[in-house]
Tab-separated table of C-alpha atoms in Angstrom:
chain	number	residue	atom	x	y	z
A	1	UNK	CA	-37.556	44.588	72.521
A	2	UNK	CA	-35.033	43.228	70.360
A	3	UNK	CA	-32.474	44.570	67.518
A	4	UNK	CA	-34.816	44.757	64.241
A	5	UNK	CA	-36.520	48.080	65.747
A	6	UNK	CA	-33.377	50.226	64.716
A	7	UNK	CA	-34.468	52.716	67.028
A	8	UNK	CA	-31.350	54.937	68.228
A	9	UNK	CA	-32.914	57.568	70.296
A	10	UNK	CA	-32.530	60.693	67.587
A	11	UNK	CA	-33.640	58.803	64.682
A	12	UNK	CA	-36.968	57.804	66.317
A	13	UNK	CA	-37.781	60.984	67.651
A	14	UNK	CA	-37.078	62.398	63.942
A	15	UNK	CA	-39.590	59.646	62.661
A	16	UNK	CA	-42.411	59.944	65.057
A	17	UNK	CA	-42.513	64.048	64.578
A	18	UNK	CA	-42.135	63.596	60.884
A	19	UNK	CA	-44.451	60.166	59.873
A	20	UNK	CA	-46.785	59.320	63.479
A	21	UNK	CA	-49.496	60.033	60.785
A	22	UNK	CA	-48.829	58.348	58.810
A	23	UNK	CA	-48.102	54.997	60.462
A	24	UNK	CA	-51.152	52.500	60.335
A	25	UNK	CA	-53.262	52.091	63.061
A	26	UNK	CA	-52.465	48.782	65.377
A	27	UNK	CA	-53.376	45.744	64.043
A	28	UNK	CA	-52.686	43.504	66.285
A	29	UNK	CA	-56.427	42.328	67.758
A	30	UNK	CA	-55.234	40.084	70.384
A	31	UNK	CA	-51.960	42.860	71.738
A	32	UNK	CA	-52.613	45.311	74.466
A	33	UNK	CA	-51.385	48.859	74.845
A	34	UNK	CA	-47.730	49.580	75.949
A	35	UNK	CA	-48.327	50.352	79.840
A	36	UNK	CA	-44.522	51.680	80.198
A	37	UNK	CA	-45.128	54.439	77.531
A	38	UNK	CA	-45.757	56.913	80.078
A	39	UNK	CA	-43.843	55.969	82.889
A	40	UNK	CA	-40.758	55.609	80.693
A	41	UNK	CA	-41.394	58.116	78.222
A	42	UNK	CA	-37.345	58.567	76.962
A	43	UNK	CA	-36.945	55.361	76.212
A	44	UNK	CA	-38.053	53.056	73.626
A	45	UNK	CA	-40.749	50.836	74.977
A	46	UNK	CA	-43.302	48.708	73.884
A	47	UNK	CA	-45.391	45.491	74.152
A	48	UNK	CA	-44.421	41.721	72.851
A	49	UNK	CA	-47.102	38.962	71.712
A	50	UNK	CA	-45.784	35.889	71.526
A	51	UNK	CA	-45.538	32.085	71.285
A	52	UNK	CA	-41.790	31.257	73.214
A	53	UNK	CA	-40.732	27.567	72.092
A	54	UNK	CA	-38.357	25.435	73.804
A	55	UNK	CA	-36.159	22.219	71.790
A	56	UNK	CA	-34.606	20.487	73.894
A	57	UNK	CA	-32.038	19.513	71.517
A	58	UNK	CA	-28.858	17.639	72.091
A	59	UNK	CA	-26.458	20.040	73.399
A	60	UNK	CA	-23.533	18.578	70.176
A	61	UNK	CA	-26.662	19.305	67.608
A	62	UNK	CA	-26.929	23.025	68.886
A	63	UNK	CA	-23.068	23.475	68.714
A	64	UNK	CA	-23.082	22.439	65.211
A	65	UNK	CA	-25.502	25.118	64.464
A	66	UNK	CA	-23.809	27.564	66.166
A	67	UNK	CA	-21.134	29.770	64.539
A	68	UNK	CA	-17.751	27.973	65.379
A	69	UNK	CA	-16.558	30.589	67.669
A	70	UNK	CA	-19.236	30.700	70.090
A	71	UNK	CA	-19.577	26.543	69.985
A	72	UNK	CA	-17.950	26.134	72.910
A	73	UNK	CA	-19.396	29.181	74.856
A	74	UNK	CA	-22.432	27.799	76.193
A	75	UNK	CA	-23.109	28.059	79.877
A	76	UNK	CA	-24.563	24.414	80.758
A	77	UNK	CA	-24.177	25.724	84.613
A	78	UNK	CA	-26.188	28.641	83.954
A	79	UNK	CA	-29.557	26.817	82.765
A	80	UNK	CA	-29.113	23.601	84.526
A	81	UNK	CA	-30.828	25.426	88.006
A	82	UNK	CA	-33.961	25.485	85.721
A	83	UNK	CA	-34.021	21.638	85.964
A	84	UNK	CA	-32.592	21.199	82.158
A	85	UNK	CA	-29.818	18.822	81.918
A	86	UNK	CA	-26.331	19.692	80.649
A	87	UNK	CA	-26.134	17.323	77.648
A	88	UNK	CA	-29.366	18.925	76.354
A	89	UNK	CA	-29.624	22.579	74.788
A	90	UNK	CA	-32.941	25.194	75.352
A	91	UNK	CA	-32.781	26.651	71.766
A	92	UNK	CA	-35.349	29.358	71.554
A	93	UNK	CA	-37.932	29.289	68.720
A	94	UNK	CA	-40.066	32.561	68.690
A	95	UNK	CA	-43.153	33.610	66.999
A	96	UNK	CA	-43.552	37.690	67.396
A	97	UNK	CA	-45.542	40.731	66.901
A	98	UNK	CA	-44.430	43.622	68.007
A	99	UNK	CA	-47.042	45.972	69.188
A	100	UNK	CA	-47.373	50.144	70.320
A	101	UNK	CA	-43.748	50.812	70.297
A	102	UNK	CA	-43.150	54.261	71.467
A	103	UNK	CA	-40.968	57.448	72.307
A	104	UNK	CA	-41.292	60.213	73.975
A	105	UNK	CA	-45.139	59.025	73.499
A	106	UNK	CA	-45.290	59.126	69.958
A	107	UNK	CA	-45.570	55.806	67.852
A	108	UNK	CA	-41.891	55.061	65.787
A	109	UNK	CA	-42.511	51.446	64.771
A	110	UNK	CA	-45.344	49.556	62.695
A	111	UNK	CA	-46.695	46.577	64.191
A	112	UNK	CA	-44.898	43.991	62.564
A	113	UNK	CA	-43.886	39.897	63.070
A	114	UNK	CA	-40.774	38.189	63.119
A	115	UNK	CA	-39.673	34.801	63.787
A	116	UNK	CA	-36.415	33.220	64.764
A	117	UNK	CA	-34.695	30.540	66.696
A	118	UNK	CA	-32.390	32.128	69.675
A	119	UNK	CA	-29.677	30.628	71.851
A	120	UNK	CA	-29.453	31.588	74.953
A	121	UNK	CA	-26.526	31.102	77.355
A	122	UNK	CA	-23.849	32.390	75.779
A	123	UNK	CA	-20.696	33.166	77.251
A	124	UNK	CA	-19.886	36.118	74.648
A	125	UNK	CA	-17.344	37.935	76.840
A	126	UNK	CA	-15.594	35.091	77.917
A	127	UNK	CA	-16.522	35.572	82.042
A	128	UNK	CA	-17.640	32.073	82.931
A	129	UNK	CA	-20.746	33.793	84.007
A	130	UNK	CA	-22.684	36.570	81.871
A	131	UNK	CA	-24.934	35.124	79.866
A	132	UNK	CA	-25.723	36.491	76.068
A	133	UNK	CA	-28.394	35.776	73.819
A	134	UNK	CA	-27.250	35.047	70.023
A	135	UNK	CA	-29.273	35.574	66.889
A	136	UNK	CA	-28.203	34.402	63.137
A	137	UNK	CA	-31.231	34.648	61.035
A	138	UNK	CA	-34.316	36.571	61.424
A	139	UNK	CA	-37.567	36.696	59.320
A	140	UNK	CA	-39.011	39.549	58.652
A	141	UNK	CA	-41.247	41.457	56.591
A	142	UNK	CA	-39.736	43.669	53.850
A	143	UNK	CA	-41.520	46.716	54.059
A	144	UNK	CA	-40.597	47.392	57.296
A	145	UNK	CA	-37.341	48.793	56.714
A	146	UNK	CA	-37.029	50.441	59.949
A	147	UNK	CA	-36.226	46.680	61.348
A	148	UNK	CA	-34.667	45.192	58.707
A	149	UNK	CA	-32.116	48.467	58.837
A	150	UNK	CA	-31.949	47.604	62.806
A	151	UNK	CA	-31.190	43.912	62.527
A	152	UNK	CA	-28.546	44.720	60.119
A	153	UNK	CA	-26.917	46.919	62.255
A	154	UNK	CA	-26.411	44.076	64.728
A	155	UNK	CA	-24.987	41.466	62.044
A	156	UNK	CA	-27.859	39.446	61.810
A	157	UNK	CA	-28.865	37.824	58.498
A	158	UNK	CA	-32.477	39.092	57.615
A	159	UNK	CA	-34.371	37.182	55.544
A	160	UNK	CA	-38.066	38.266	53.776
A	161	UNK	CA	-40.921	36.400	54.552
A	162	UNK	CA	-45.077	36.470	54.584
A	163	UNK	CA	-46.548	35.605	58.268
A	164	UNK	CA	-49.705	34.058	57.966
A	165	UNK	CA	-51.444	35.178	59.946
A	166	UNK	CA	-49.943	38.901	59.315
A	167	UNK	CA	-51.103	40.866	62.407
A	168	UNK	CA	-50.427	37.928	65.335
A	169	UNK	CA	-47.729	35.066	66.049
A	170	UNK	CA	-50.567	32.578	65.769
A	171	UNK	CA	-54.358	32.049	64.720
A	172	UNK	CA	-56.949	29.731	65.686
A	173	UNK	CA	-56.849	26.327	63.727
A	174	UNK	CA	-59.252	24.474	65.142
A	175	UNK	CA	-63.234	25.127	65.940
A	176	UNK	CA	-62.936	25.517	69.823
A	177	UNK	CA	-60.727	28.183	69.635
A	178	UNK	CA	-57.925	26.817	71.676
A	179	UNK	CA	-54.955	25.643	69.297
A	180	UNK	CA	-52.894	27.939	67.762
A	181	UNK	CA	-51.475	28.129	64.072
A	182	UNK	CA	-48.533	30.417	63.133
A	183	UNK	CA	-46.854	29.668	59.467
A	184	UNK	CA	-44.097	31.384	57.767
A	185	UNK	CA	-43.430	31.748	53.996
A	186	UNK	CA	-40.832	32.623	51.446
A	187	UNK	CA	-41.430	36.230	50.483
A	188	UNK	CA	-43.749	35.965	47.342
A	189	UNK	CA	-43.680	38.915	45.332
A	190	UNK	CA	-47.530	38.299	45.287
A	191	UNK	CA	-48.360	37.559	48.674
A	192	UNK	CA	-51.300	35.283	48.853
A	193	UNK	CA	-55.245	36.188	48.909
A	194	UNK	CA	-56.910	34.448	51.276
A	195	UNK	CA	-60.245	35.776	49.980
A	196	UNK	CA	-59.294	33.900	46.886
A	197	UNK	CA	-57.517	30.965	48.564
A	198	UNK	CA	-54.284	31.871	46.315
A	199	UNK	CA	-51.460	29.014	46.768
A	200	UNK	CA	-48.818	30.799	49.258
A	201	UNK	CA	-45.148	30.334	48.660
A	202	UNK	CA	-42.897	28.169	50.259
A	203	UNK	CA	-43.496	27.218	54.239
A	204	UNK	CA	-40.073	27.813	55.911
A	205	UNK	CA	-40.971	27.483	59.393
A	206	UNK	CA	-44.328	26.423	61.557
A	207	UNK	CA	-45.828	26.802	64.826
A	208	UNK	CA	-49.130	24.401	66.063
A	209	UNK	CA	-49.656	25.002	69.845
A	210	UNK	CA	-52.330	24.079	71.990
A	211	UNK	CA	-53.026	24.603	75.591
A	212	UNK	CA	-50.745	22.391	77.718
A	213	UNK	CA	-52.624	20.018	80.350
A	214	UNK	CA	-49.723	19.425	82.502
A	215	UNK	CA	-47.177	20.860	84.278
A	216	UNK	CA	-44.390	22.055	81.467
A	217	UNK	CA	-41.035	21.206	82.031
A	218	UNK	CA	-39.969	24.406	81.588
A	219	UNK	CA	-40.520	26.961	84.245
A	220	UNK	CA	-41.874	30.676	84.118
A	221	UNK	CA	-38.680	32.048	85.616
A	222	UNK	CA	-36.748	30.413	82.444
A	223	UNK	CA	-38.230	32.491	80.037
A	224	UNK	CA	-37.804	35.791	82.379
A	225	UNK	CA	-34.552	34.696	82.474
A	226	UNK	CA	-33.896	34.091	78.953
A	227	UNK	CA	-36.326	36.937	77.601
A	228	UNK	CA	-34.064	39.541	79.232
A	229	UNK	CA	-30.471	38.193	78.482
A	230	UNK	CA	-28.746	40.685	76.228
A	231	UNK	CA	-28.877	40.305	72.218
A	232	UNK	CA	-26.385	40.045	70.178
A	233	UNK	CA	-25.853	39.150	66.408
A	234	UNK	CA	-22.525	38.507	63.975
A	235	UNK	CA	-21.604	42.202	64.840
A	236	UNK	CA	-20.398	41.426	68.519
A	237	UNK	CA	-19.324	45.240	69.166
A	238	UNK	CA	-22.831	46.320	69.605
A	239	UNK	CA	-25.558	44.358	71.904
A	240	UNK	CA	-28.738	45.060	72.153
A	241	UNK	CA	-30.244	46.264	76.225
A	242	UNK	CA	-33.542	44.516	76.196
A	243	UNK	CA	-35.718	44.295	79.233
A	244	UNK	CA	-39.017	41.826	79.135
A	245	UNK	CA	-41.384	43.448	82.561
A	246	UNK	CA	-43.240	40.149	83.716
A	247	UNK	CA	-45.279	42.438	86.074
A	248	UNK	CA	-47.344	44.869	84.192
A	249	UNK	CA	-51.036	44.772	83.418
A	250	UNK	CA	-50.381	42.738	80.614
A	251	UNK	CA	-48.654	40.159	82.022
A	252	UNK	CA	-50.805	39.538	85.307
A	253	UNK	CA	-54.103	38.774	86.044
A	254	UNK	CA	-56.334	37.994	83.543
A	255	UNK	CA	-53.605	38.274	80.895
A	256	UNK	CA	-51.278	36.243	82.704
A	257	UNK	CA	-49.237	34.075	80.643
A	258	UNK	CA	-50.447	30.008	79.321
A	259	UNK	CA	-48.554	27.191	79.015
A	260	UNK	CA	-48.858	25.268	75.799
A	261	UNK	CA	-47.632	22.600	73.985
A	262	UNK	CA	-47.275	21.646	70.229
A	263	UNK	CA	-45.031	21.420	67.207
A	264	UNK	CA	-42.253	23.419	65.988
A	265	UNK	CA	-41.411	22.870	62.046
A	266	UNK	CA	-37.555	25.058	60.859
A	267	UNK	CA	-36.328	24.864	57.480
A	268	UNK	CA	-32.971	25.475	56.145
A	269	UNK	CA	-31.284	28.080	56.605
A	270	UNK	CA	-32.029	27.977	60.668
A	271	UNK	CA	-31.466	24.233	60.442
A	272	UNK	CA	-29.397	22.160	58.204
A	273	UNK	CA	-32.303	20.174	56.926
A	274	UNK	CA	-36.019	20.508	57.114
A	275	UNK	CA	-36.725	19.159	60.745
A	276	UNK	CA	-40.288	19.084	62.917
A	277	UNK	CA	-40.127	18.424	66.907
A	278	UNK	CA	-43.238	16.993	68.518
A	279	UNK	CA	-44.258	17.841	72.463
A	280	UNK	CA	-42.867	20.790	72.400
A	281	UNK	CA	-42.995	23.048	75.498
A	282	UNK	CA	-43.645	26.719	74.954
A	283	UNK	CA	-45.420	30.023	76.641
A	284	UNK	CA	-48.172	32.345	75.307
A	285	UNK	CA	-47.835	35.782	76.598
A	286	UNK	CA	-48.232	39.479	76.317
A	287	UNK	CA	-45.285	41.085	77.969
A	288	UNK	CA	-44.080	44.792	78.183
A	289	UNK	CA	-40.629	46.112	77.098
A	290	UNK	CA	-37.852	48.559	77.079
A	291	UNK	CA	-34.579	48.591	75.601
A	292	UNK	CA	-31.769	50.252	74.457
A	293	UNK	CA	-29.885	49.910	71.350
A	294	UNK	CA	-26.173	49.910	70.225
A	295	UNK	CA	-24.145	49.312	73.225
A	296	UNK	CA	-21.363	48.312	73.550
A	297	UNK	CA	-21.022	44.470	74.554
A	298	UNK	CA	-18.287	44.808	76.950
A	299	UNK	CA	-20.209	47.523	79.054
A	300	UNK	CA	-22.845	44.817	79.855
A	301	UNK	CA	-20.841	42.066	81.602
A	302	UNK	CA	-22.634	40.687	84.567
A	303	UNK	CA	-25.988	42.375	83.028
A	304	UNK	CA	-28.918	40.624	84.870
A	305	UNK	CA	-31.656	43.333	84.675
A	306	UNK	CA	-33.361	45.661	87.079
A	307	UNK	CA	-35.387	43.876	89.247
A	308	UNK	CA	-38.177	41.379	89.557
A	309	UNK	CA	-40.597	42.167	87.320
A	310	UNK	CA	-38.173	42.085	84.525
A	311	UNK	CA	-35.137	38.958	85.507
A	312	UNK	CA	-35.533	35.475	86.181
């Protein structure tokens, strides 16, 4: 999965034996079970659901929002074979839930949501050709203090917020069924009733997707690609091993992943200035995951994955 599960091998095992009773049962109505729980049962794995964005921003807008000393570490030649031009950017906006994470069988980790813009592409080690993922900001709920502890440890910036809906990285908004809703909200010490239809706090960031009804110009095999580069945050000793399988039962068949299209609303911090993108290409999908935490970052040059189900 990603940094914010602050799962270092001991420390889950400690928390499953100790609190697997006390964990709430999954929430999540629209996630499916981890399938790699028992075939990779010392490891942390997992399932994602979630709504992948793509801006395709001007590559001098994405520098700027970059940290200065990764600016001029993007690898235009690495996503330009995915038919995106070099004077553009792919920055990554992701609506989450993470769902059944496991160890060793046991559950360690709540479901919970996050959302965050990514870059991808990042020449972190200075090769010319391994690319890194970067994270800033995150948004997260704050009682799960198992990932905000996690994120921390990886130098990103966490910030609390109220997902609406709680338990899914979108909703339906619309009669049919078929478009998708995701908001995010400054943390209210009072989170809002919707039984009661109590004014939320501030909106921060927004998702509106819909099914897309023509061919997206962004192919499957970028998000593989992108979904499995390694993680990294402000603390670049430590990245974060995460691997994204595209070919469970999750991911295929029936469940396999939709192509949609909508808008994308960010909010300061994650932008300078309150900004929404139209047309926006993005994926819907369950997928399955493992990773492994704390590395270090100059152990994983040339990282690509282990295979096909999980690299582009």
């Amino acid at each position: 999965m990603r940094p914010e599960l602050f799962v270092s091998i001991l420390f889950a095992f400690f928390f499953a034996l100790c609190s697997a009773h006390l964990l709430p049962q999954a929430n999540c109505s629209s996630c499916l079970s981890n399938p790699l729980a028992t075939t990779y049962p010392s490891n942390v794995t997992g399932t994602i659901n979630a709504t992948t964005s793509v801006l395709l921003v001007p590559l001098f807008y994405a520098q700027s929002l970059l940290p200065s000393r990764f600016a001029n570490s993007i690898l235009t030649n690495a996503y330009t074979r995915f038919n995106i031009s070099p004077t553009v950017y792919p920055l990554v906006v992701e609506s989450v839930i993470d769902h059944d994470i496991r160890y060793n069988n046991f559950p360690v980790v709540p479901d919970f949501s996050s959302f965050r813009i990514t870059f991808p592409f990042i020449d972190l080690l200075g090769t010319g050709y391994s690319p890194f993922r970067y994270t800033g900001y995150i948004y997260l709920s704050p009682s799960n203090l198992v990932a905000i502890n996690g994120s921390q440890g990886y130098g990103y910036t966490v910030l609390p917020a109220y997902f609406d809906p709680p338990d899914a990285p979108y909703k339906f908004a619309s009669r049919n069924g078929r478009n998708r809703l995701f908001n995010v909200y400054e943390q209210n010490p009072s989170p809002p009733n919707h039984h009661h239809k109590s004014p939320p706090s501030k909106l921060i960031g927004s998702t509106h997707f819909r099914p897309s009804i023509s061919q997206s110009p962004i192919p499957l095999s970028f998000y593989k690609n992108v979904t499995n580069q390694i993680m990294f945050g402000n603390n670049t000793r430590v990245c974060d091993r995460m691997m994204s399988f595209w070919n469970t039962s999750i991911t295929t068949g029936a469940y396999e992943p939709e192509a949609v299209v909508g808008e994308v609303l960010l909010s300061p911090p994650l932008v300078p200035r309150r900004k929404l993108w139209r047309n926006v290409p993005g994926l819907k999908a369950n997928r399955a995951f493992l990773e492994v935490n704390y590395l270090g970052c100059e152990g994983l040059k040339g990282w690509s994955g282990t295979g096909s189900g999980d690299s582009g």
